[in-house]
Every structure is written in structure tokens, then in C-alpha cells.
């Protein structure tokens, strides 16, 4: 049966940023498909709720509250999962993000922080996981990138640059780790998570965003979770080094942040 290829029975996974949104939906989806899952994020209360859903699916859950901007804490998740489950087969690098800012308000520190949060954490965990993924014989890494890594939008200099770097990191890491470990990414469009609370609570903003999406709606976390499962499972066994676009068909930002054109400074009066 073709659906059997989407099963990951007996496998073990790590999902970062798993307290809510895409990370939580992904952790539950992997458990429903048969995997034990270590979930990591800042807020323990949120993780406990996700762990309860994992256990309701009949799988084991390990909860690790952590600030993953500490790269050592991120790297430690690999050994923690392997110790708890006896193996590690799947890594989902979901943690990431950066606030939009005007170009002139974006300092070097904003670029550095965006790169570390979106690429540095991914590399720290993936590098630490490689020995375990090799031992599993069928390791898979899925990185959560963004549509903003391939389209230009005002205000997204740090975030878009970091996500573009993550997409290319995925391609290079896939080649480095082939053929034993597959590495892919998902370029996510607008998804109804806490990051879009302002949009979802405004009829005007939500309608504008939906109208700029060919499929006419904002994505659900489960849309991304289903794509992660495909890439992590035997269904995606012949896919590596690819960035899967799960974005409703968009080719430009769906929301105008209203940042004005830059103007030259006003001439000073001579005295």
C-alpha cells in the first residue's frame, strides 16, 4: 500500500520550536505516523500539551524546555533524543524568525542574530545529530525555511537573507551527507500561527493576504506538518537537497508593511 510509505513506525525524531504552530503540528504528525518525538522550545507548559498529544497517539515524548539560541543547548538535543529513544532518525529544524525592520534600522547585529537563529541553530543540531542519523541507516533532516528566502519584500532584509542562506545550506548539507542522510527544506508561506495573530484578528489584513494568495487562503500548520512527514518518511526516500515550496502559490509578499521610500536629507539652511 502506498500509504505505508508515509509510516515511520519505531523511528525517533527531534522537533525544535515545537511548543506551538508549525513545530507543534509537526511533532504530533510524526507521532501519529509512528515516531517517538523529543520536543524543544522555550515554554514548558506549551511543550507539555504537545507531549500529551504525542502520547495520545501511542508514542513516547520527551520534553526539553530550552533557549535554543544557546548553540550548545541546541546541539545537546541530539544525544538527549538518542539516549531516551535508543536512536535518532529525523531532525526537524523549525526554530527561527526575525522581526521586520526598515533597511536603515537594520544593523549588523540584526543580520548576525538572524543568521544565528535561522542557520546557526540548524547547523549546531544537525551536526550533532549526524552520527546518530548515520547509525539509523535512513536519516532525514527537514529545515523550515520561508518564501521570503526567494522573494523580495521591503522590511525583510535580515529575515529573508537568513532564510535564503538556510535554503542553500540545505542544498550543500544534502550533498555533504549523501547518500546516508537526506536533507531537505520547506519554504513556508503565510501560516496561521501566533506570528500572524495581528493579521488573523483583522478582517482587512486577513482579506488582503488571502487575496494575494493564488489558493485564496492562509495556510494551516498541518499543511506544513504533512509536507514534513513526506520529506522525513520513506515516501520521500528519493528526495534530497530540495526546497519544497508550500506557500499557496505566491510569488511576492502577501502583505505590504507600508515602509516608505527613502528620501534624501533636507538641505540645511546657510547662515
Tab-separated table of C-alpha atoms in Angstrom:
chain	number	residue	atom	x	y	z
A	1	UNK	CA	0.000	0.000	0.000
A	2	UNK	CA	1.357	3.395	-0.968
A	3	UNK	CA	0.195	4.896	2.332
A	4	UNK	CA	2.590	2.574	4.144
A	5	UNK	CA	5.444	4.663	2.763
A	6	UNK	CA	4.273	7.547	4.943
A	7	UNK	CA	4.646	5.442	8.098
A	8	UNK	CA	7.682	5.986	10.322
A	9	UNK	CA	6.923	3.330	12.915
A	10	UNK	CA	9.604	2.868	15.544
A	11	UNK	CA	11.632	5.882	14.451
A	12	UNK	CA	12.678	8.774	16.677
A	13	UNK	CA	12.608	12.494	15.931
A	14	UNK	CA	13.652	15.862	17.321
A	15	UNK	CA	11.484	18.894	16.564
A	16	UNK	CA	12.635	22.365	17.600
A	17	UNK	CA	10.279	25.268	18.166
A	18	UNK	CA	7.699	22.630	18.983
A	19	UNK	CA	5.605	24.444	21.565
A	20	UNK	CA	3.038	25.763	19.124
A	21	UNK	CA	2.279	26.422	15.482
A	22	UNK	CA	4.201	24.532	12.809
A	23	UNK	CA	6.510	22.821	15.298
A	24	UNK	CA	3.674	21.500	17.448
A	25	UNK	CA	1.658	20.303	14.446
A	26	UNK	CA	4.760	18.591	13.035
A	27	UNK	CA	5.597	16.821	16.285
A	28	UNK	CA	2.057	15.448	16.557
A	29	UNK	CA	2.001	14.404	12.890
A	30	UNK	CA	5.260	12.476	13.260
A	31	UNK	CA	3.877	10.727	16.333
A	32	UNK	CA	0.641	9.835	14.556
A	33	UNK	CA	2.773	8.331	11.782
A	34	UNK	CA	4.622	6.167	14.316
A	35	UNK	CA	7.611	8.084	15.717
A	36	UNK	CA	8.715	8.907	19.230
A	37	UNK	CA	9.415	12.639	19.467
A	38	UNK	CA	11.607	14.939	21.532
A	39	UNK	CA	10.071	18.414	21.549
A	40	UNK	CA	12.087	21.517	22.419
A	41	UNK	CA	11.122	25.160	22.855
A	42	UNK	CA	11.283	27.882	25.488
A	43	UNK	CA	7.943	27.330	27.208
A	44	UNK	CA	7.486	24.092	29.153
A	45	UNK	CA	3.730	24.474	29.550
A	46	UNK	CA	3.248	24.552	25.787
A	47	UNK	CA	5.537	21.559	25.315
A	48	UNK	CA	3.610	19.535	27.898
A	49	UNK	CA	0.417	19.988	25.891
A	50	UNK	CA	2.155	18.814	22.728
A	51	UNK	CA	3.658	15.862	24.604
A	52	UNK	CA	0.174	14.846	25.753
A	53	UNK	CA	-0.961	14.697	22.107
A	54	UNK	CA	2.104	12.642	21.181
A	55	UNK	CA	1.346	10.184	23.974
A	56	UNK	CA	-2.329	10.089	22.953
A	57	UNK	CA	-1.074	8.822	19.595
A	58	UNK	CA	0.612	5.949	21.432
A	59	UNK	CA	4.178	7.237	21.163
A	60	UNK	CA	6.785	8.407	23.654
A	61	UNK	CA	7.522	12.093	24.187
A	62	UNK	CA	10.498	13.856	25.747
A	63	UNK	CA	10.059	17.499	26.751
A	64	UNK	CA	13.115	19.783	26.751
A	65	UNK	CA	12.450	23.413	27.691
A	66	UNK	CA	15.465	25.329	26.373
A	67	UNK	CA	16.631	28.590	24.894
A	68	UNK	CA	17.976	27.209	21.640
A	69	UNK	CA	19.826	30.409	20.817
A	70	UNK	CA	22.373	28.729	23.107
A	71	UNK	CA	24.026	26.593	20.440
A	72	UNK	CA	25.320	24.100	22.996
A	73	UNK	CA	21.752	23.546	24.208
A	74	UNK	CA	20.596	23.012	20.627
A	75	UNK	CA	23.374	20.520	19.897
A	76	UNK	CA	22.640	18.599	23.101
A	77	UNK	CA	19.168	17.666	21.847
A	78	UNK	CA	20.613	15.008	19.542
A	79	UNK	CA	22.271	12.989	22.309
A	80	UNK	CA	19.271	13.550	24.555
A	81	UNK	CA	16.915	12.026	21.995
A	82	UNK	CA	19.240	9.110	21.236
A	83	UNK	CA	19.612	8.359	24.941
A	84	UNK	CA	15.858	8.446	25.520
A	85	UNK	CA	14.752	6.505	22.444
A	86	UNK	CA	17.818	4.421	21.630
A	87	UNK	CA	18.107	6.019	18.197
A	88	UNK	CA	17.599	9.224	16.223
A	89	UNK	CA	16.257	9.149	12.661
A	90	UNK	CA	14.643	12.528	11.984
A	91	UNK	CA	15.577	16.122	12.794
A	92	UNK	CA	13.150	18.959	12.089
A	93	UNK	CA	14.810	22.363	12.406
A	94	UNK	CA	11.793	24.582	12.878
A	95	UNK	CA	13.040	27.247	15.272
A	96	UNK	CA	13.789	30.560	13.569
A	97	UNK	CA	12.498	34.012	12.743
A	98	UNK	CA	13.399	37.710	12.808
A	99	UNK	CA	11.319	40.853	13.135
A	100	UNK	CA	10.829	43.008	10.035
A	101	UNK	CA	12.704	46.320	10.030
A	102	UNK	CA	13.326	49.143	7.621
A	103	UNK	CA	16.690	48.968	5.827
A	104	UNK	CA	18.154	51.911	7.713
A	105	UNK	CA	17.040	50.417	11.024
A	106	UNK	CA	18.714	47.071	10.291
A	107	UNK	CA	22.137	46.982	11.906
A	108	UNK	CA	24.865	44.403	11.579
A	109	UNK	CA	23.738	42.884	14.875
A	110	UNK	CA	20.288	42.238	13.406
A	111	UNK	CA	21.837	40.355	10.484
A	112	UNK	CA	24.125	38.407	12.792
A	113	UNK	CA	21.294	37.471	15.137
A	114	UNK	CA	19.020	36.421	12.251
A	115	UNK	CA	21.751	34.235	10.771
A	116	UNK	CA	22.495	32.534	14.076
A	117	UNK	CA	18.821	31.991	14.918
A	118	UNK	CA	17.878	30.617	11.493
A	119	UNK	CA	21.089	28.929	10.320
A	120	UNK	CA	23.418	28.602	13.308
A	121	UNK	CA	20.971	26.630	15.448
A	122	UNK	CA	20.139	24.383	12.492
A	123	UNK	CA	23.797	23.587	11.922
A	124	UNK	CA	24.556	23.033	15.612
A	125	UNK	CA	21.777	20.460	15.988
A	126	UNK	CA	22.247	18.808	12.596
A	127	UNK	CA	25.999	18.439	13.070
A	128	UNK	CA	25.489	16.863	16.495
A	129	UNK	CA	22.804	14.563	15.075
A	130	UNK	CA	24.843	13.239	12.143
A	131	UNK	CA	26.471	10.279	13.995
A	132	UNK	CA	23.043	9.116	15.169
A	133	UNK	CA	21.448	9.653	11.748
A	134	UNK	CA	24.225	7.639	10.108
A	135	UNK	CA	23.715	4.845	12.623
A	136	UNK	CA	19.993	4.728	11.854
A	137	UNK	CA	20.781	3.953	8.229
A	138	UNK	CA	17.972	6.186	6.958
A	139	UNK	CA	18.399	9.612	8.477
A	140	UNK	CA	16.381	12.638	7.384
A	141	UNK	CA	16.711	16.341	8.172
A	142	UNK	CA	13.955	18.827	7.331
A	143	UNK	CA	14.657	22.553	7.669
A	144	UNK	CA	11.839	25.085	7.841
A	145	UNK	CA	12.724	27.968	5.551
A	146	UNK	CA	10.442	30.665	4.155
A	147	UNK	CA	9.077	32.097	0.938
A	148	UNK	CA	10.923	35.257	1.977
A	149	UNK	CA	14.157	33.434	1.205
A	150	UNK	CA	13.306	33.621	-2.514
A	151	UNK	CA	11.103	36.712	-2.979
A	152	UNK	CA	11.948	40.312	-2.165
A	153	UNK	CA	9.893	42.255	0.325
A	154	UNK	CA	10.551	45.570	1.970
A	155	UNK	CA	11.467	45.190	5.629
A	156	UNK	CA	12.681	41.593	5.390
A	157	UNK	CA	16.389	42.186	4.829
A	158	UNK	CA	17.646	40.213	7.842
A	159	UNK	CA	14.953	37.532	7.817
A	160	UNK	CA	14.927	36.993	4.065
A	161	UNK	CA	18.708	36.874	3.836
A	162	UNK	CA	18.909	34.326	6.656
A	163	UNK	CA	16.195	32.129	5.148
A	164	UNK	CA	17.881	32.265	1.741
A	165	UNK	CA	21.069	31.138	3.460
A	166	UNK	CA	19.155	28.299	5.127
A	167	UNK	CA	17.830	27.144	1.750
A	168	UNK	CA	21.333	26.982	0.288
A	169	UNK	CA	22.674	25.421	3.475
A	170	UNK	CA	20.135	22.668	2.825
A	171	UNK	CA	21.429	22.037	-0.696
A	172	UNK	CA	25.067	21.917	0.373
A	173	UNK	CA	24.442	19.825	3.502
A	174	UNK	CA	22.480	17.340	1.398
A	175	UNK	CA	25.482	16.824	-0.844
A	176	UNK	CA	27.874	16.607	2.107
A	177	UNK	CA	25.747	13.977	3.868
A	178	UNK	CA	24.596	11.917	0.870
A	179	UNK	CA	23.827	9.099	0.455
A	180	UNK	CA	23.129	8.066	4.057
A	181	UNK	CA	21.334	11.188	5.302
A	182	UNK	CA	18.767	13.142	3.310
A	183	UNK	CA	18.481	16.905	3.888
A	184	UNK	CA	15.564	18.944	2.559
A	185	UNK	CA	13.739	22.146	3.408
A	186	UNK	CA	10.280	23.649	3.164
A	187	UNK	CA	9.832	27.247	2.022
A	188	UNK	CA	6.782	28.161	4.036
A	189	UNK	CA	4.288	30.818	3.033
A	190	UNK	CA	1.950	32.616	5.433
A	191	UNK	CA	0.624	30.160	8.004
A	192	UNK	CA	-1.929	30.791	10.750
A	193	UNK	CA	0.432	30.730	13.738
A	194	UNK	CA	0.959	33.181	16.599
A	195	UNK	CA	3.230	35.223	14.297
A	196	UNK	CA	0.111	36.165	12.324
A	197	UNK	CA	-2.148	36.930	15.283
A	198	UNK	CA	-2.485	40.573	14.225
A	199	UNK	CA	-3.409	39.564	10.679
A	200	UNK	CA	-5.839	36.840	11.724
A	201	UNK	CA	-7.659	39.198	14.085
A	202	UNK	CA	-8.122	41.882	11.410
A	203	UNK	CA	-10.673	41.283	8.637
A	204	UNK	CA	-8.955	43.895	6.476
A	205	UNK	CA	-5.441	42.445	6.781
A	206	UNK	CA	-6.595	38.846	6.500
A	207	UNK	CA	-8.644	39.614	3.373
A	208	UNK	CA	-5.684	41.421	1.812
A	209	UNK	CA	-3.371	38.492	2.496
A	210	UNK	CA	-5.865	35.910	1.242
A	211	UNK	CA	-6.497	37.973	-1.881
A	212	UNK	CA	-2.778	37.984	-2.679
A	213	UNK	CA	-2.582	34.188	-2.410
A	214	UNK	CA	-3.472	32.175	-5.532
A	215	UNK	CA	-5.119	29.457	-3.423
A	216	UNK	CA	-7.156	32.127	-1.645
A	217	UNK	CA	-6.379	31.217	1.933
A	218	UNK	CA	-3.743	31.391	4.647
A	219	UNK	CA	-2.034	28.093	5.372
A	220	UNK	CA	-2.652	25.835	8.357
A	221	UNK	CA	0.204	24.403	10.458
A	222	UNK	CA	-0.997	20.948	9.375
A	223	UNK	CA	-0.258	21.861	5.739
A	224	UNK	CA	3.395	22.162	6.679
A	225	UNK	CA	3.343	19.157	9.007
A	226	UNK	CA	2.074	16.951	6.174
A	227	UNK	CA	4.928	18.146	3.965
A	228	UNK	CA	7.476	17.458	6.712
A	229	UNK	CA	6.126	13.934	7.061
A	230	UNK	CA	6.515	13.367	3.314
A	231	UNK	CA	10.146	14.509	3.350
A	232	UNK	CA	11.015	12.617	6.547
A	233	UNK	CA	9.321	9.334	5.640
A	234	UNK	CA	10.074	6.623	3.058
A	235	UNK	CA	7.611	8.452	0.797
A	236	UNK	CA	10.375	10.998	0.213
A	237	UNK	CA	13.203	8.472	0.038
A	238	UNK	CA	14.370	9.700	-3.389
A	239	UNK	CA	14.366	13.399	-2.450
A	240	UNK	CA	17.378	15.272	-1.080
A	241	UNK	CA	18.811	18.754	-1.411
A	242	UNK	CA	15.442	20.217	-2.360
A	243	UNK	CA	13.426	23.175	-1.085
A	244	UNK	CA	9.731	22.323	-1.270
A	245	UNK	CA	7.587	25.437	-1.693
A	246	UNK	CA	4.448	25.137	0.429
A	247	UNK	CA	3.096	28.654	0.113
A	248	UNK	CA	-0.297	28.683	-1.590
A	249	UNK	CA	1.300	29.596	-4.913
A	250	UNK	CA	2.568	33.068	-4.026
A	251	UNK	CA	5.403	34.793	-5.862
A	252	UNK	CA	5.524	38.012	-3.852
A	253	UNK	CA	4.901	39.130	-0.256
A	254	UNK	CA	1.220	38.985	0.605
A	255	UNK	CA	1.225	41.992	2.904
A	256	UNK	CA	2.649	45.459	2.346
A	257	UNK	CA	4.293	46.661	5.543
A	258	UNK	CA	3.852	50.257	4.397
A	259	UNK	CA	7.530	51.206	4.601
A	260	UNK	CA	8.009	54.479	2.679
A	261	UNK	CA	10.594	55.262	0.019
A	262	UNK	CA	13.817	56.667	1.416
A	263	UNK	CA	14.224	60.420	0.948
A	264	UNK	CA	17.416	62.444	0.766
A	265	UNK	CA	18.082	64.575	3.823
A	266	UNK	CA	16.628	68.060	3.670
A	267	UNK	CA	19.205	70.701	2.719
A	268	UNK	CA	20.420	72.762	5.611
A	269	UNK	CA	19.872	76.495	5.505
A	270	UNK	CA	23.039	78.521	5.036
A	271	UNK	CA	23.780	81.214	7.563
